[in-house]
Amino acid sequence: MTLPLNNAQRYVPEAINGDFRGKHIVTVEQFAPDDMDSLFKSAARMRTRVQRGDRGLVDLCLGKVMATLFFEASTRTDMSFQAAMLRLGGEVISTSGGVQFSSVYKGENLADTVRAVGCYADVVVLRHPEVRSSYEAAYYLDRLNERLGTHPVVVSGGDGVGEHPTQALLDLFTIADIKGSLDNLKITLVGDLLYGRTVHSLAKLIALHGAVNTTLAFVSPEMLKMPPAVMSFLKSRDIAVYETQQLDEVIGDSDVIYWTRIQEERFPLRADYEAIADQFIVTPATMARASDKAILMHPLPRKHEMGTQADHDVLDADQRSVYFQQMANGMYMRMALLAKVLGAER
Ligand code: CP
């Protein structure tokens, strides 16, 4: 017997196809190379305009309202989205005191919560522990739109161990911005590739961009390898991928080293986490084996996978460490995306 698909599974995200306006953003699979390049150009323009104090920015989303619904902890995604909307002249709302004071804690489900928020906001940024929760939100917002004739959109701020599409967009923008091109790069993703949603989205986005002669290397413990679904997607896009547990096989000729935190909170068994928690730690000694031209990225937050505070201090001063630029680019990328989905910029 075949079980019927649930609503979340039924929702099929719309390809951007050159037009962001009114589209839910739930997966990187919606983006073609031209869509990415258009966002990258816009993010660079946003950065220039913010840095020169362009007051015209506040006209772009004047009168628009963004709601944040964060069911998981966040500093960067939550605050960069809020800052992005405020800098574009829009308003930001959230439940007073966070989602723990929303009606979710009276037992309301995501479908109803997101529709309530969709009645008050033009865009809902959702972070939720369930994979494909943003698909479910998109599906129910569309049902609401059919009844009310309004058009709020959802933008995923990360769905459990699934995807983090806006993180991948800012990551790829950062690589393109620093390297000048996405062609001819060896991009190495290290650490928790199983539970790390940022690397799922980034690997897929790189493959979708179709850069010439760019390859991926994945370095992780056996139990934290990239999920089969992501590997099949990459295979279907014909990008060369090398998997190993030995960083030394690939670090010397990597152009981009993207380090990740082992996602302690996602492990079903504490013993499994403890078995590999200390296996992939980047320190100044690690970076001594990397090329002078390599860049070190990390989505942050970081814990002991970057060693001690003394290691952090040395790594932070290394010109190859670009994770703070990456973090800053998050706001510019989210400004670009908000302006586009809200129809303020093409
Ligand atoms: N990179 C990232 O998603 O950070 P936050 O969890 O702080 O949002």
Coordinates of C-alpha atoms and ligand atoms in Angstrom, one line a residue:
M1 CA 0.0 0.0 0.0
T2 CA 1.3 3.4 -0.9
L3 CA 0.8 6.1 1.7
P4 CA -0.5 9.4 0.5
L5 CA 2.0 12.2 0.4
N6 CA 1.7 14.7 3.2
N7 CA 1.3 18.4 2.4
A8 CA 4.9 19.2 3.0
Q9 CA 6.0 16.5 0.5
R10 CA 3.4 17.7 -2.0
Y11 CA 4.7 21.2 -2.2
V12 CA 6.9 21.7 -5.2
P13 CA 9.1 24.9 -5.0
E14 CA 8.9 27.2 -8.0
A15 CA 12.1 27.8 -9.9
I16 CA 13.3 31.4 -9.7
N17 CA 13.9 31.6 -13.5
G18 CA 14.8 35.3 -13.4
D19 CA 11.9 36.4 -11.4
F20 CA 12.1 36.3 -7.6
R21 CA 9.0 38.3 -6.9
G22 CA 6.4 36.6 -4.6
K23 CA 8.3 33.2 -4.6
H24 CA 8.9 31.2 -1.4
I25 CA 12.6 30.4 -0.9
V26 CA 12.9 26.9 0.6
T27 CA 15.8 25.2 -1.3
V28 CA 18.8 26.1 -3.4
E29 CA 17.4 23.8 -6.1
Q30 CA 15.2 26.8 -7.1
F31 CA 18.3 28.8 -8.3
A32 CA 19.8 28.7 -11.8
P33 CA 23.3 30.3 -12.4
D34 CA 21.8 33.5 -13.7
D35 CA 19.6 33.8 -10.6
M36 CA 22.7 33.4 -8.4
D37 CA 24.7 35.9 -10.4
S38 CA 21.9 38.4 -10.2
L39 CA 21.8 38.0 -6.4
F40 CA 25.6 38.3 -6.1
K41 CA 25.6 41.6 -8.1
S42 CA 22.7 42.9 -6.0
A43 CA 24.4 41.9 -2.7
A44 CA 27.6 43.7 -3.8
R45 CA 25.5 46.8 -4.6
M46 CA 23.8 46.6 -1.2
R47 CA 27.2 46.4 0.5
T48 CA 28.5 49.5 -1.4
R49 CA 25.3 51.4 -0.6
V50 CA 25.3 50.5 3.1
Q51 CA 29.0 51.3 3.4
R52 CA 28.5 54.8 1.8
G53 CA 25.4 55.4 3.9
D54 CA 23.0 55.7 1.0
R55 CA 19.7 56.9 2.5
G56 CA 17.8 55.8 -0.7
L57 CA 18.0 52.2 0.5
V58 CA 15.2 52.9 3.0
D59 CA 12.7 53.4 0.2
L60 CA 13.2 49.9 -1.2
C61 CA 11.0 48.0 1.3
L62 CA 9.1 51.0 2.9
G63 CA 5.7 49.8 4.1
K64 CA 6.7 46.1 4.0
V65 CA 6.7 43.9 7.1
M66 CA 8.9 40.9 7.8
A67 CA 8.1 38.4 10.6
T68 CA 10.7 36.1 12.1
L69 CA 9.7 32.7 13.4
F70 CA 12.7 31.0 14.9
F71 CA 12.0 27.6 16.6
E72 CA 15.8 27.0 16.9
A73 CA 18.5 29.1 18.2
S74 CA 20.2 31.7 15.9
T75 CA 22.3 34.8 16.1
R76 CA 23.5 35.4 12.5
T77 CA 20.5 34.4 10.4
D78 CA 17.9 36.0 12.7
M79 CA 19.7 39.3 13.2
S80 CA 21.1 39.6 9.7
F81 CA 17.6 39.2 8.3
Q82 CA 16.2 41.7 10.8
A83 CA 19.0 44.2 10.0
A84 CA 18.5 43.6 6.3
M85 CA 14.8 44.5 6.5
L86 CA 15.4 47.5 8.7
R87 CA 18.1 48.9 6.4
L88 CA 15.7 48.5 3.4
G89 CA 13.1 50.6 5.3
G90 CA 10.8 47.8 6.2
E91 CA 9.5 46.8 9.6
V92 CA 10.2 43.6 11.6
I93 CA 7.8 41.7 13.9
S94 CA 8.1 38.6 16.1
T95 CA 6.2 37.2 19.0
S96 CA 7.2 39.1 22.2
G97 CA 9.8 37.1 24.0
G98 CA 10.3 34.7 21.1
V99 CA 8.4 31.6 19.9
Q100 CA 8.2 30.2 23.4
F101 CA 5.6 32.8 24.0
S102 CA 3.6 32.2 20.8
S103 CA 0.6 29.9 20.7
V104 CA 2.9 27.1 19.5
Y105 CA 3.2 26.4 23.2
K106 CA -0.5 26.1 23.6
G107 CA -0.2 23.3 21.0
E108 CA -0.7 25.2 17.8
N109 CA 0.9 23.5 14.8
L110 CA 3.2 25.0 12.2
A111 CA 0.5 25.1 9.5
D112 CA -1.7 27.4 11.7
T113 CA 1.1 29.4 13.2
V114 CA 2.6 30.3 9.8
R115 CA -0.8 31.3 8.5
A116 CA -1.4 33.5 11.5
V117 CA 1.9 35.2 10.9
G118 CA 1.2 35.3 7.1
C119 CA -1.9 37.5 7.9
Y120 CA 0.3 40.2 9.3
A121 CA 3.5 40.1 7.3
D122 CA 4.7 40.2 3.7
V123 CA 7.6 37.8 4.3
V124 CA 8.1 35.2 7.0
V125 CA 11.6 34.0 7.8
L126 CA 11.3 30.5 9.3
R127 CA 13.9 28.4 11.2
H128 CA 12.5 25.1 12.3
P129 CA 13.9 21.8 13.4
E130 CA 11.9 19.7 11.0
V131 CA 13.3 18.9 7.5
R132 CA 11.1 20.4 4.8
S133 CA 9.2 22.6 7.4
S134 CA 9.7 25.5 5.1
Y135 CA 8.0 23.5 2.3
E136 CA 5.0 22.9 4.6
A137 CA 5.0 26.7 5.5
A138 CA 5.0 27.5 1.8
Y139 CA 2.2 25.1 1.1
Y140 CA -0.1 26.5 3.8
L141 CA 0.8 30.1 2.9
D142 CA -0.4 29.4 -0.6
R143 CA -3.7 28.0 0.8
L144 CA -4.1 31.2 2.8
N145 CA -3.3 33.3 -0.2
E146 CA -6.1 31.5 -2.1
R147 CA -8.6 32.4 0.6
L148 CA -7.5 36.0 1.3
G149 CA -5.8 37.1 -1.9
T150 CA -2.7 38.2 0.0
H151 CA 0.8 37.1 -1.0
P152 CA 3.1 36.6 2.0
V153 CA 6.2 34.4 1.2
V154 CA 8.3 32.2 3.4
V155 CA 12.1 32.3 3.3
S156 CA 13.8 29.3 5.0
G157 CA 16.3 30.3 7.7
G158 CA 17.3 26.6 8.0
D159 CA 15.2 23.4 8.3
G160 CA 16.7 20.9 10.8
V161 CA 19.3 18.8 9.1
G162 CA 17.9 19.6 5.7
E163 CA 18.9 22.9 4.0
H164 CA 20.0 26.4 4.8
P165 CA 19.6 28.1 1.4
T166 CA 20.3 31.7 2.3
Q167 CA 23.5 30.6 4.1
A168 CA 24.7 28.8 0.9
L169 CA 23.9 31.9 -1.2
L170 CA 26.0 34.1 1.1
D171 CA 28.8 31.5 1.2
L172 CA 29.0 31.2 -2.6
F173 CA 28.8 35.0 -2.9
T174 CA 31.8 35.3 -0.5
I175 CA 33.8 32.8 -2.5
A176 CA 33.0 34.5 -5.8
D177 CA 33.8 37.9 -4.3
I178 CA 37.1 36.9 -2.9
K179 CA 38.3 34.5 -5.6
G180 CA 37.0 36.7 -8.5
S181 CA 35.5 33.6 -10.2
L182 CA 33.9 30.3 -9.3
D183 CA 35.8 28.5 -12.0
N184 CA 38.9 26.3 -11.4
L185 CA 38.5 25.9 -7.7
K186 CA 38.9 23.0 -5.4
I187 CA 36.4 23.5 -2.6
T188 CA 36.8 21.3 0.5
L189 CA 34.0 20.8 3.0
V190 CA 35.1 19.5 6.4
G191 CA 33.5 18.1 9.5
D192 CA 29.8 17.2 10.1
L193 CA 28.6 16.7 6.5
L194 CA 25.7 14.5 7.7
Y195 CA 23.9 16.9 10.0
G196 CA 25.3 20.2 8.7
R197 CA 22.5 21.8 6.6
T198 CA 24.8 24.6 5.4
V199 CA 27.1 22.1 3.6
H200 CA 24.1 20.3 2.0
S201 CA 22.9 23.5 0.5
L202 CA 26.4 24.8 -0.4
A203 CA 27.4 21.6 -2.2
K204 CA 24.2 21.6 -4.2
L205 CA 24.5 25.3 -5.0
I206 CA 28.1 24.9 -6.3
A207 CA 26.9 22.0 -8.5
L208 CA 24.0 24.1 -9.8
H209 CA 26.2 27.0 -10.6
G210 CA 28.1 24.7 -13.0
A211 CA 31.5 26.5 -12.6
V212 CA 34.1 25.2 -15.1
N213 CA 36.6 22.8 -13.7
T214 CA 35.5 23.3 -10.1
T215 CA 35.6 20.2 -7.9
L216 CA 34.4 19.3 -4.4
A217 CA 36.3 17.4 -1.7
F218 CA 34.4 16.1 1.4
V219 CA 36.3 15.3 4.6
S220 CA 34.5 13.8 7.5
P221 CA 34.4 10.8 9.8
E222 CA 32.7 7.8 8.3
M223 CA 29.5 8.2 10.4
L224 CA 29.2 11.9 9.3
K225 CA 29.5 11.5 5.5
M226 CA 27.4 13.6 3.1
P227 CA 23.9 12.1 2.9
P228 CA 23.1 9.8 -0.1
A229 CA 20.4 12.2 -1.3
V230 CA 22.9 15.1 -1.6
M231 CA 25.4 12.7 -3.2
S232 CA 22.9 11.6 -5.8
F233 CA 22.0 15.2 -6.6
L234 CA 25.7 16.1 -7.1
K235 CA 26.1 13.0 -9.3
S236 CA 23.1 14.1 -11.4
R237 CA 24.8 17.5 -11.9
D238 CA 28.1 15.9 -13.0
I239 CA 30.4 17.6 -10.6
A240 CA 33.6 15.7 -9.5
V241 CA 33.5 14.8 -5.8
Y242 CA 36.2 13.2 -3.7
E243 CA 35.4 11.8 -0.3
T244 CA 38.0 11.0 2.3
Q245 CA 38.5 10.9 6.1
Q246 CA 42.1 12.3 5.7
L247 CA 42.3 16.0 5.5
D248 CA 46.0 15.8 4.6
E249 CA 45.0 14.2 1.2
V250 CA 43.4 17.4 0.1
I251 CA 44.3 20.4 2.3
G252 CA 47.5 21.4 0.4
D253 CA 45.7 22.1 -2.9
S254 CA 42.4 23.3 -1.6
D255 CA 41.4 26.8 -2.7
V256 CA 38.5 27.0 -0.2
I257 CA 38.5 25.2 3.1
Y258 CA 35.0 25.3 4.6
W259 CA 35.1 24.0 8.2
T260 CA 31.9 23.0 10.1
R261 CA 30.9 22.4 13.7
I262 CA 30.0 18.9 14.7
Q263 CA 26.3 19.3 15.4
E264 CA 26.3 17.9 18.9
E265 CA 22.6 18.7 19.3
R266 CA 21.5 16.5 16.4
F267 CA 23.1 13.2 17.5
P268 CA 20.6 10.5 18.6
L269 CA 23.3 8.9 20.7
R270 CA 25.7 10.9 22.9
A271 CA 28.3 8.1 22.7
D272 CA 28.5 8.6 18.9
Y273 CA 29.1 12.3 19.3
E274 CA 31.8 11.7 21.9
A275 CA 33.5 9.2 19.7
I276 CA 34.2 11.7 16.9
A277 CA 33.9 15.1 18.7
D278 CA 37.6 15.8 18.6
Q279 CA 38.5 14.4 15.2
F280 CA 38.3 17.5 13.0
I281 CA 39.8 20.5 14.7
V282 CA 41.3 23.3 12.6
T283 CA 44.2 25.1 14.3
P284 CA 47.1 27.3 13.1
A285 CA 49.1 24.1 12.7
T286 CA 46.4 22.8 10.3
M287 CA 46.4 26.0 8.3
A288 CA 50.2 25.8 8.0
R289 CA 49.6 22.9 5.7
A290 CA 47.2 24.9 3.5
S291 CA 48.1 27.0 0.5
D292 CA 48.9 30.7 0.9
K293 CA 46.0 31.4 -1.5
A294 CA 43.5 29.2 0.3
I295 CA 40.6 30.8 2.2
L296 CA 39.2 29.4 5.5
M297 CA 35.4 29.7 5.8
H298 CA 33.0 28.6 8.6
P299 CA 29.3 29.3 8.8
L300 CA 29.7 29.9 12.6
P301 CA 28.9 29.6 15.5
R302 CA 32.2 27.8 16.3
K303 CA 33.1 25.7 19.3
H304 CA 36.1 23.6 19.9
E305 CA 36.4 22.6 16.2
M306 CA 38.6 25.7 15.9
G307 CA 40.7 24.8 19.0
T308 CA 41.1 27.0 22.0
Q309 CA 40.5 30.7 22.3
A310 CA 44.3 31.2 21.7
D311 CA 43.9 29.2 18.4
H312 CA 40.9 31.4 17.5
D313 CA 43.0 34.5 18.0
V314 CA 45.8 33.3 15.7
L315 CA 43.3 32.0 13.1
D316 CA 41.3 35.2 13.2
A317 CA 44.5 37.2 12.4
D318 CA 45.3 35.0 9.5
Q319 CA 44.5 36.8 6.2
R320 CA 43.2 33.6 4.8
S321 CA 40.4 33.4 7.4
V322 CA 37.3 35.0 5.8
Y323 CA 34.6 33.8 8.2
F324 CA 33.9 37.3 9.5
Q325 CA 33.6 38.7 5.9
Q326 CA 31.3 35.7 5.2
M327 CA 29.2 36.6 8.3
A328 CA 29.0 40.3 7.2
N329 CA 28.0 39.3 3.7
G330 CA 25.0 37.5 5.2
M331 CA 23.2 40.8 5.7
Y332 CA 24.0 42.1 2.2
M333 CA 22.8 38.8 0.6
R334 CA 19.6 38.9 2.7
M335 CA 19.0 42.5 1.7
A336 CA 19.3 41.5 -1.9
L337 CA 17.0 38.5 -1.5
L338 CA 14.4 40.5 0.5
A339 CA 14.4 43.3 -2.1
K340 CA 13.9 40.8 -4.9
V341 CA 11.2 38.6 -3.3
L342 CA 9.3 41.7 -2.3
G343 CA 9.4 43.1 -5.8
A344 CA 11.5 46.1 -4.8
E345 CA 14.3 45.1 -7.1
R346 CA 14.3 42.9 -10.2
Ligands
CP1 N1 25.3 30.3 10.2 C1 24.2 30.4 11.0 O1 23.1 29.9 10.5 O2 24.3 31.0 12.2 P1 23.2 31.2 13.3 O3 22.8 29.8 13.7 O4 23.8 32.0 14.3 O5 22.0 31.8 12.6

